[in-house]
CSV table of N, CA and C in Angstrom, one decimal:
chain,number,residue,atom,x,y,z
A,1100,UNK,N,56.1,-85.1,33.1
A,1100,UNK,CA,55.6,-85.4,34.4
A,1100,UNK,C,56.8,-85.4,35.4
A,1101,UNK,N,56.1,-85.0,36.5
A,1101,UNK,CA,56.9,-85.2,38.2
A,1101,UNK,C,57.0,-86.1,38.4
A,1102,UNK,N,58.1,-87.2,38.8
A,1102,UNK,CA,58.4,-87.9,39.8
A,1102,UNK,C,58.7,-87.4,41.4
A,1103,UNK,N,58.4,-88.3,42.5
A,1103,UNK,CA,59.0,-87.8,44.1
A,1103,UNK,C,58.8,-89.3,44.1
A,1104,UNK,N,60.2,-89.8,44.7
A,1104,UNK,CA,60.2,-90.9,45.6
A,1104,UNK,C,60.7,-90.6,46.6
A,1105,UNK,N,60.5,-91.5,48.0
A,1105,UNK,CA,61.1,-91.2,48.7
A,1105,UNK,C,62.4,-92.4,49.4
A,1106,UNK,N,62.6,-92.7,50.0
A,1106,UNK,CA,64.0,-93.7,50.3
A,1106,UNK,C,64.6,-93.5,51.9
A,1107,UNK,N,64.7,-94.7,52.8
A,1107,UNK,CA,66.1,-94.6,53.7
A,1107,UNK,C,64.5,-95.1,54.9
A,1108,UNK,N,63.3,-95.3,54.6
A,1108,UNK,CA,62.8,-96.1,56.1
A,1108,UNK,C,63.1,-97.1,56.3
A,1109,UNK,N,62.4,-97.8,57.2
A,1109,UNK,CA,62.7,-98.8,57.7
A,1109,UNK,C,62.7,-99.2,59.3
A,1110,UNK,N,63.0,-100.3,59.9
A,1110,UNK,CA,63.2,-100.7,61.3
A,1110,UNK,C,63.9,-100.0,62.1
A,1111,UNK,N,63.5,-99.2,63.2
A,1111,UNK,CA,64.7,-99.0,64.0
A,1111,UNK,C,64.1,-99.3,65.6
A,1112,UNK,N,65.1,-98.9,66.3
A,1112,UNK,CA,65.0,-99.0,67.3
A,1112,UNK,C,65.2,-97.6,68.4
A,1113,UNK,N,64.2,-97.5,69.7
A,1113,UNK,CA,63.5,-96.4,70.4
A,1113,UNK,C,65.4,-95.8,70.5
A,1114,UNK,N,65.0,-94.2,70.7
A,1114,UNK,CA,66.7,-93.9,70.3
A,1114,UNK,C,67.4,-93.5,69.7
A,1115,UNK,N,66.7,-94.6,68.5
A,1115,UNK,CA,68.0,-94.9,67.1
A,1115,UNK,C,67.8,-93.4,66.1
A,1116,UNK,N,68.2,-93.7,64.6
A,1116,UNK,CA,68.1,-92.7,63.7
A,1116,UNK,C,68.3,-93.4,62.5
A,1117,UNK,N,67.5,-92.3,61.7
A,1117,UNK,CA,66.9,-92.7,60.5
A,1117,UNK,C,67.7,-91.8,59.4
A,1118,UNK,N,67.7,-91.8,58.2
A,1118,UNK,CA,67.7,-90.8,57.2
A,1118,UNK,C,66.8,-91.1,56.4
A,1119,UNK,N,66.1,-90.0,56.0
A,1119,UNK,CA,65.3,-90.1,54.5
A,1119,UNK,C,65.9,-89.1,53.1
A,1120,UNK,N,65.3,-89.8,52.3
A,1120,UNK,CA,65.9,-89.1,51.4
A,1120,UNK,C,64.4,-88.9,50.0
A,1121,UNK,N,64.2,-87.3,49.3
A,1121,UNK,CA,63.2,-87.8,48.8
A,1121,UNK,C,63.7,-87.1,47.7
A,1122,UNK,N,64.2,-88.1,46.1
A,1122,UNK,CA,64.6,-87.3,45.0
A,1122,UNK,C,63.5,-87.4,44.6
A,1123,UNK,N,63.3,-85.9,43.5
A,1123,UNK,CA,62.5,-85.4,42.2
A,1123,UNK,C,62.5,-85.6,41.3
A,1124,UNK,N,62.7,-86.1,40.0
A,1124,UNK,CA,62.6,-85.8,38.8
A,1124,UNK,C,61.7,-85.4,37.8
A,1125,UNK,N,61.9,-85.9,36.5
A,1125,UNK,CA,61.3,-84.8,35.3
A,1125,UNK,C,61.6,-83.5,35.1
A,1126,UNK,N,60.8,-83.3,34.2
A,1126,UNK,CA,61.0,-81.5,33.9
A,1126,UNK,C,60.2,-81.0,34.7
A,1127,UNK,N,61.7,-80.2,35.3
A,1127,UNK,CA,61.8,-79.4,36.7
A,1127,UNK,C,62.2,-78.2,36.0
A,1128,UNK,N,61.3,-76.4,36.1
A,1128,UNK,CA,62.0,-75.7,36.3
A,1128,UNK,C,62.7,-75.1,37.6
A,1129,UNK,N,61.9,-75.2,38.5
A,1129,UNK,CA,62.4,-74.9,39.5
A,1129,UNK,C,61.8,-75.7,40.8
A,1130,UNK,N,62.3,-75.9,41.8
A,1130,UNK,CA,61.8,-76.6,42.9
A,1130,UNK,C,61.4,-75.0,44.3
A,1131,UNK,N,60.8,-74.8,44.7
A,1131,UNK,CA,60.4,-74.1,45.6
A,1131,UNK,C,60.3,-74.7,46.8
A,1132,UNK,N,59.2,-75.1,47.0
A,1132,UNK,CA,59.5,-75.8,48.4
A,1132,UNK,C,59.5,-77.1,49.0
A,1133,UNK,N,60.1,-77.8,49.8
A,1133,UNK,CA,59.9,-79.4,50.0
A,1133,UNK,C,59.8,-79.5,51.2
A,1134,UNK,N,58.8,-80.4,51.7
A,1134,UNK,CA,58.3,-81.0,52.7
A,1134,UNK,C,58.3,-82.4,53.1
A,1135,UNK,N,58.7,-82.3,54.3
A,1135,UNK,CA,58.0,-84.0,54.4
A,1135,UNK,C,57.0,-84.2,55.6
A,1136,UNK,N,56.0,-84.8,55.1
A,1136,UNK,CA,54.7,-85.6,56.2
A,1136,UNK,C,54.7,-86.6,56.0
A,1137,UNK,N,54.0,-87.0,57.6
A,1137,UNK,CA,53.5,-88.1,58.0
A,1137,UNK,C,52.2,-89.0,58.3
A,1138,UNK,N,51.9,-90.0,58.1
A,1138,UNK,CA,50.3,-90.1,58.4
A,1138,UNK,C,51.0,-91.7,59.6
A,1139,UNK,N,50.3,-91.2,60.9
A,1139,UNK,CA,50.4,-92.2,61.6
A,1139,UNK,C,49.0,-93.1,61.2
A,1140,UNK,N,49.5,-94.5,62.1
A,1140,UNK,CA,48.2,-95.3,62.0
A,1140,UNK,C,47.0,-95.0,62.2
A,1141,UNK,N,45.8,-94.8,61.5
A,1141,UNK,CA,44.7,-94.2,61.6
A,1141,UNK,C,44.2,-92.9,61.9
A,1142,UNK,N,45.5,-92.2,61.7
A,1142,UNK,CA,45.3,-91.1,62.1
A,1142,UNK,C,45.2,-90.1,60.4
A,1143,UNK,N,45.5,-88.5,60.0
A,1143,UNK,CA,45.2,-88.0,59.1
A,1143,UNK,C,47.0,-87.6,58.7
A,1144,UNK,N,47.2,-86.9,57.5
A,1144,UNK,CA,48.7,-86.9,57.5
A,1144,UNK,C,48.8,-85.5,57.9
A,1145,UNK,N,50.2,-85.5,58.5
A,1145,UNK,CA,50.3,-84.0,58.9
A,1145,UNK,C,52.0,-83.9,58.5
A,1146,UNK,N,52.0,-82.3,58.5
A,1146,UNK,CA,53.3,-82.1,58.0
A,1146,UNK,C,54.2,-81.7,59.2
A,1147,UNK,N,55.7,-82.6,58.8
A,1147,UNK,CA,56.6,-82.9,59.8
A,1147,UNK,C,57.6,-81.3,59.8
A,1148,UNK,N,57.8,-81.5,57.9
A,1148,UNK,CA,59.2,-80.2,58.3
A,1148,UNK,C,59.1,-79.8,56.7
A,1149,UNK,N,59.2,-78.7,56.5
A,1149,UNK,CA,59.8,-77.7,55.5
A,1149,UNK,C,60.6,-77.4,55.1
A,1150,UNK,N,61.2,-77.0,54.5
A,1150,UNK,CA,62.4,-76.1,53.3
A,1150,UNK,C,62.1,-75.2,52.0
A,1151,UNK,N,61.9,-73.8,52.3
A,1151,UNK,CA,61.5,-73.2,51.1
A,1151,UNK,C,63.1,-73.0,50.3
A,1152,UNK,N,63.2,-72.5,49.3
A,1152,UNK,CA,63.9,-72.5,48.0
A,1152,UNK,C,64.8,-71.9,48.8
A,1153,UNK,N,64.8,-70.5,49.6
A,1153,UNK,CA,65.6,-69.6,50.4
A,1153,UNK,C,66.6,-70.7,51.8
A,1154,UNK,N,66.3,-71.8,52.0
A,1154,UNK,CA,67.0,-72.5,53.1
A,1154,UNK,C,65.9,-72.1,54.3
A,1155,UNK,N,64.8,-71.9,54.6
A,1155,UNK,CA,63.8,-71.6,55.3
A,1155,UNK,C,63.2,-72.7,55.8
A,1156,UNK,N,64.1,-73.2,57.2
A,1156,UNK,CA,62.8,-74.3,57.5
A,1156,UNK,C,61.7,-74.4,58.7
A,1157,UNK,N,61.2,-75.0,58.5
A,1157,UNK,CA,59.7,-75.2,59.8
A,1157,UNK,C,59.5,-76.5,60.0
A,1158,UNK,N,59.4,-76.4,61.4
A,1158,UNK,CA,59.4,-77.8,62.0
A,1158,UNK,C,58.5,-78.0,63.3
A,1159,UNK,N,57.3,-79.4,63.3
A,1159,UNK,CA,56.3,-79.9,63.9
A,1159,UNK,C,56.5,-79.5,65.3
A,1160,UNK,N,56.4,-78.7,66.3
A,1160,UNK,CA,56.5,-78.8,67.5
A,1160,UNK,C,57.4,-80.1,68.2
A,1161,UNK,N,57.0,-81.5,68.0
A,1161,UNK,CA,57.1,-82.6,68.1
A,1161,UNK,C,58.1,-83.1,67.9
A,1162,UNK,N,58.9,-82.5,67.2
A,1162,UNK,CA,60.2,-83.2,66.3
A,1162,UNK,C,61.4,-82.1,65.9
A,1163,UNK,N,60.6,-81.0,67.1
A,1163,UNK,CA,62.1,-80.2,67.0
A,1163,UNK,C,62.9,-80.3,68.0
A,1164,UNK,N,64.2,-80.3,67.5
A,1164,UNK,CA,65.1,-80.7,68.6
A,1164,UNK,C,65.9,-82.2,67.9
A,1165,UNK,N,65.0,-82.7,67.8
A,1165,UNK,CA,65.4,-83.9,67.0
A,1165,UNK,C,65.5,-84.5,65.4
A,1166,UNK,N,64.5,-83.5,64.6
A,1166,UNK,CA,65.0,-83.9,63.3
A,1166,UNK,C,65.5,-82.5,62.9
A,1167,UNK,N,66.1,-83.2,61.2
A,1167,UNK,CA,66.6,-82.0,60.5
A,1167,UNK,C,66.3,-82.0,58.9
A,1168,UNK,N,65.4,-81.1,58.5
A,1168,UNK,CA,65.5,-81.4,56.9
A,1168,UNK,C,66.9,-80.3,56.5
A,1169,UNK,N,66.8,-80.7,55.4
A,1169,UNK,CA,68.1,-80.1,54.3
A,1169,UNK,C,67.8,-80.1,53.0
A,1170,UNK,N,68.3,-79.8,52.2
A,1170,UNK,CA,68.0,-79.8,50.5
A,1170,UNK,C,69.3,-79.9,49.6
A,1171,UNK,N,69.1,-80.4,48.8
A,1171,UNK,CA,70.3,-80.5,47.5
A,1171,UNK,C,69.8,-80.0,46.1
A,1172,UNK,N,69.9,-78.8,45.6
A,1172,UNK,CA,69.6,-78.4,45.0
A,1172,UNK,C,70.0,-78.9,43.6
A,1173,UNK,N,71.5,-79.2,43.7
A,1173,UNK,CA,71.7,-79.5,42.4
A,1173,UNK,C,71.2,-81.1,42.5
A,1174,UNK,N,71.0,-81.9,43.6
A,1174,UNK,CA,70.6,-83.1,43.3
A,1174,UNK,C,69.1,-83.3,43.0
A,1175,UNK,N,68.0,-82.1,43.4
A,1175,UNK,CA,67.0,-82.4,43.4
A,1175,UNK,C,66.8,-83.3,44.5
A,1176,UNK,N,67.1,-83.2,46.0
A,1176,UNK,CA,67.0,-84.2,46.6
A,1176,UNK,C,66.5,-83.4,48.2
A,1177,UNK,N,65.7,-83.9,48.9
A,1177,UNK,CA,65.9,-83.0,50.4
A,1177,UNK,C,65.5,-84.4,51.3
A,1178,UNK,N,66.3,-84.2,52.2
A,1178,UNK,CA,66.6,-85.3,53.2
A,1178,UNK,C,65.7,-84.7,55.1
A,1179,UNK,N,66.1,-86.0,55.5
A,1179,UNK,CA,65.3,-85.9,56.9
A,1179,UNK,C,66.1,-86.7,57.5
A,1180,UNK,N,66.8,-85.7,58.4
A,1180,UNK,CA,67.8,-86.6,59.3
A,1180,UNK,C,66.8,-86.8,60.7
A,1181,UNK,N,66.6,-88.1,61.2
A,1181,UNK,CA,65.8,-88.4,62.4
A,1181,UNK,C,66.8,-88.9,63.3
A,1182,UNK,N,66.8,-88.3,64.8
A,1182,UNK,CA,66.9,-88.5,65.8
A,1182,UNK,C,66.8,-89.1,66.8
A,1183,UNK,N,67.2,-89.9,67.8
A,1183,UNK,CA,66.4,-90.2,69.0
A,1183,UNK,C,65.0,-89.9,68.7
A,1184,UNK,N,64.9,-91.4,67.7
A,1184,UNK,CA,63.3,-91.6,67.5
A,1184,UNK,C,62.6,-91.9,68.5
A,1185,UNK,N,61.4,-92.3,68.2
A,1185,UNK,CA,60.5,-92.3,69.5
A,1185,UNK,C,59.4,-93.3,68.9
A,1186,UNK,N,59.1,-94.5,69.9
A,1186,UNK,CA,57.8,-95.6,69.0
A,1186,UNK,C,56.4,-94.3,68.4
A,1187,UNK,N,56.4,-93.6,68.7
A,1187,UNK,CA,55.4,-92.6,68.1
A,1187,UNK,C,55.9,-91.6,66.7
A,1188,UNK,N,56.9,-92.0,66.9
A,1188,UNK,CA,57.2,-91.4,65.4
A,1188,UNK,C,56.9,-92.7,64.4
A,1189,UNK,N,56.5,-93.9,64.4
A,1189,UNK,CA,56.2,-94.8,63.7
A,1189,UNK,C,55.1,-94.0,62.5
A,1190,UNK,N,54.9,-94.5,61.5
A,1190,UNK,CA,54.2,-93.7,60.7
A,1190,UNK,C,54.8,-94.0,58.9
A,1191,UNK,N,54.0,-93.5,58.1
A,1191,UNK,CA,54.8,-93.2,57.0
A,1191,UNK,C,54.8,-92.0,56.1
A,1192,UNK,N,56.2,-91.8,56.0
A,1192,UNK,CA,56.5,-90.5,55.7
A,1192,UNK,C,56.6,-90.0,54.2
A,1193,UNK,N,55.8,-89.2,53.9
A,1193,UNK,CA,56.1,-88.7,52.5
A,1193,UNK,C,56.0,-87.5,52.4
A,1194,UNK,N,57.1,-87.3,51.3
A,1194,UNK,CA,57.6,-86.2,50.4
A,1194,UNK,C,57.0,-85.7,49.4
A,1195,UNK,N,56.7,-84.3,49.5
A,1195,UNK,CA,56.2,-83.2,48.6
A,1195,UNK,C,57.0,-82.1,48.4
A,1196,UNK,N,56.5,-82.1,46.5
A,1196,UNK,CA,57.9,-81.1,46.2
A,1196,UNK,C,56.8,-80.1,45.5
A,1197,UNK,N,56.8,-79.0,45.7
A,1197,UNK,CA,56.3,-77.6,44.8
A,1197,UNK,C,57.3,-77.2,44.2
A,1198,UNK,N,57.1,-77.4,42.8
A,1198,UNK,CA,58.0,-77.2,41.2
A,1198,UNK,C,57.3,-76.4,40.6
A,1199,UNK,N,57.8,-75.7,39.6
A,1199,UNK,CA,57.1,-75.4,38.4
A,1199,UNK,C,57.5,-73.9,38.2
A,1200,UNK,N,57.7,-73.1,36.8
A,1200,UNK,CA,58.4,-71.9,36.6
A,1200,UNK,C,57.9,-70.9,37.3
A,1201,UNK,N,58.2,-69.6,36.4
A,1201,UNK,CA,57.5,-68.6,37.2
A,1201,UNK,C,55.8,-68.0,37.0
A,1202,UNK,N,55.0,-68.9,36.4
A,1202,UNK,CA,54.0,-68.4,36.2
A,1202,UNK,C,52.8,-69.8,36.8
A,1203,UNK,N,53.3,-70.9,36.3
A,1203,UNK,CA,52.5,-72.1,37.1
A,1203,UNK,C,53.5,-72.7,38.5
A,1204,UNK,N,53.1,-73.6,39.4
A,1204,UNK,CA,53.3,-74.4,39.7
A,1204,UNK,C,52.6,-75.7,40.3
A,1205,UNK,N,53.0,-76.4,40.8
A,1205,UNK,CA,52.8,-77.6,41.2
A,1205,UNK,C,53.0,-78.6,42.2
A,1206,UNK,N,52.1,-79.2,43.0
A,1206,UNK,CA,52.7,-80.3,44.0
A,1206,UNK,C,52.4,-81.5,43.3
A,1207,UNK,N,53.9,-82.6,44.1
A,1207,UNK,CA,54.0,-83.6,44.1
A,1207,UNK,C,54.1,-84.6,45.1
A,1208,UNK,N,53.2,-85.7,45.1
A,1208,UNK,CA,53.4,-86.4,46.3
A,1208,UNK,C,54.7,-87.3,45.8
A,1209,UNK,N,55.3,-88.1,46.8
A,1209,UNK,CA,56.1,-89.0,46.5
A,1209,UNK,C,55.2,-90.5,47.0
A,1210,UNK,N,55.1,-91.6,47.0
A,1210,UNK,CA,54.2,-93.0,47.0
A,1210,UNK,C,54.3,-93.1,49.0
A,1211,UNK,N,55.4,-92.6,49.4
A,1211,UNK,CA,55.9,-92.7,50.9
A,1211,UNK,C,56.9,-93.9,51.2
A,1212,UNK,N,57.5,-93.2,52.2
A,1212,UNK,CA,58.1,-94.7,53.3
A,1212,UNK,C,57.8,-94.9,54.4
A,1213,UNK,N,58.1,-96.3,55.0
A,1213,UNK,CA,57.5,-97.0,56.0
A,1213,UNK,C,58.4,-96.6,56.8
A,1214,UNK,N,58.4,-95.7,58.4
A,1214,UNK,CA,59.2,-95.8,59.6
A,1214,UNK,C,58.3,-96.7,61.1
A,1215,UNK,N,59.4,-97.9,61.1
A,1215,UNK,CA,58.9,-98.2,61.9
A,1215,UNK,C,59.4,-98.3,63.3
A,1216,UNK,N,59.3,-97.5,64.5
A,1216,UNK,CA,60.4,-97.5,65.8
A,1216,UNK,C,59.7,-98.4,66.7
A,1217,UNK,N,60.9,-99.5,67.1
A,1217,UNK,CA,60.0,-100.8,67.6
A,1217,UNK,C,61.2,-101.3,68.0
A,1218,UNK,N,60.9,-101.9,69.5
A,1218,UNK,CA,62.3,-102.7,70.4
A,1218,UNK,C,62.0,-104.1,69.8
């Protein structure tokens, strides 16, 4: 089995910056692409930012300019650098990894983290 956690929310302040971090594990043959979304308060989740396997990323209208995903391939890990947050980026954010060789694959959720932007 897949593991995805994710790691680095938490309190900040209107401004401030965050890092996420979301490692993989298990048998992994290969990681293709990672994402991270959000589901604000009663709202539905929607996806923040991308990274296909190639360094290809896509990013929310919303949050360009200000965030940045990345990836570590040898760590199995892809990160979310956040920016001059905004109390509307409150929400919690999780990480999806599509794994699996060349004939199946697979998504994984990670459980999420709590970002909360609040004076």
């Amino acid at each position: 089995q897949v593991r995805v956690v994710e790691s680095g929310g938490g309190l900040v302040q209107p401004g401030g910056s965050l890092r996420l971090s979301c490692a993989a594990s298990g048998t992994i043959f290969m990681i293709y692409d990672m994402e991270w979304h959000r589901q604000l308060p009663g709202k539905e989740r929607e996806l923040v930012a991308s990274i296909n396997s190639d360094g290809i990323t896509n990013y929310a209208d919303y949050v360009k300019g200000r965030f940045t995903i990345s990836r570590d391939n040898a760590k199995r890990t892809a990160y979310l650098q956040m920016n001059r947050l905004k109390s509307e980026d409150t929400a919690v954010y999780y990480c999806y990894v599509l794994e699996g060789d060349y004939e199946n694959r697979a998504g994984n959720w990670g459980p999420g983290t709590q970002v909360i932007v609040s004076s």
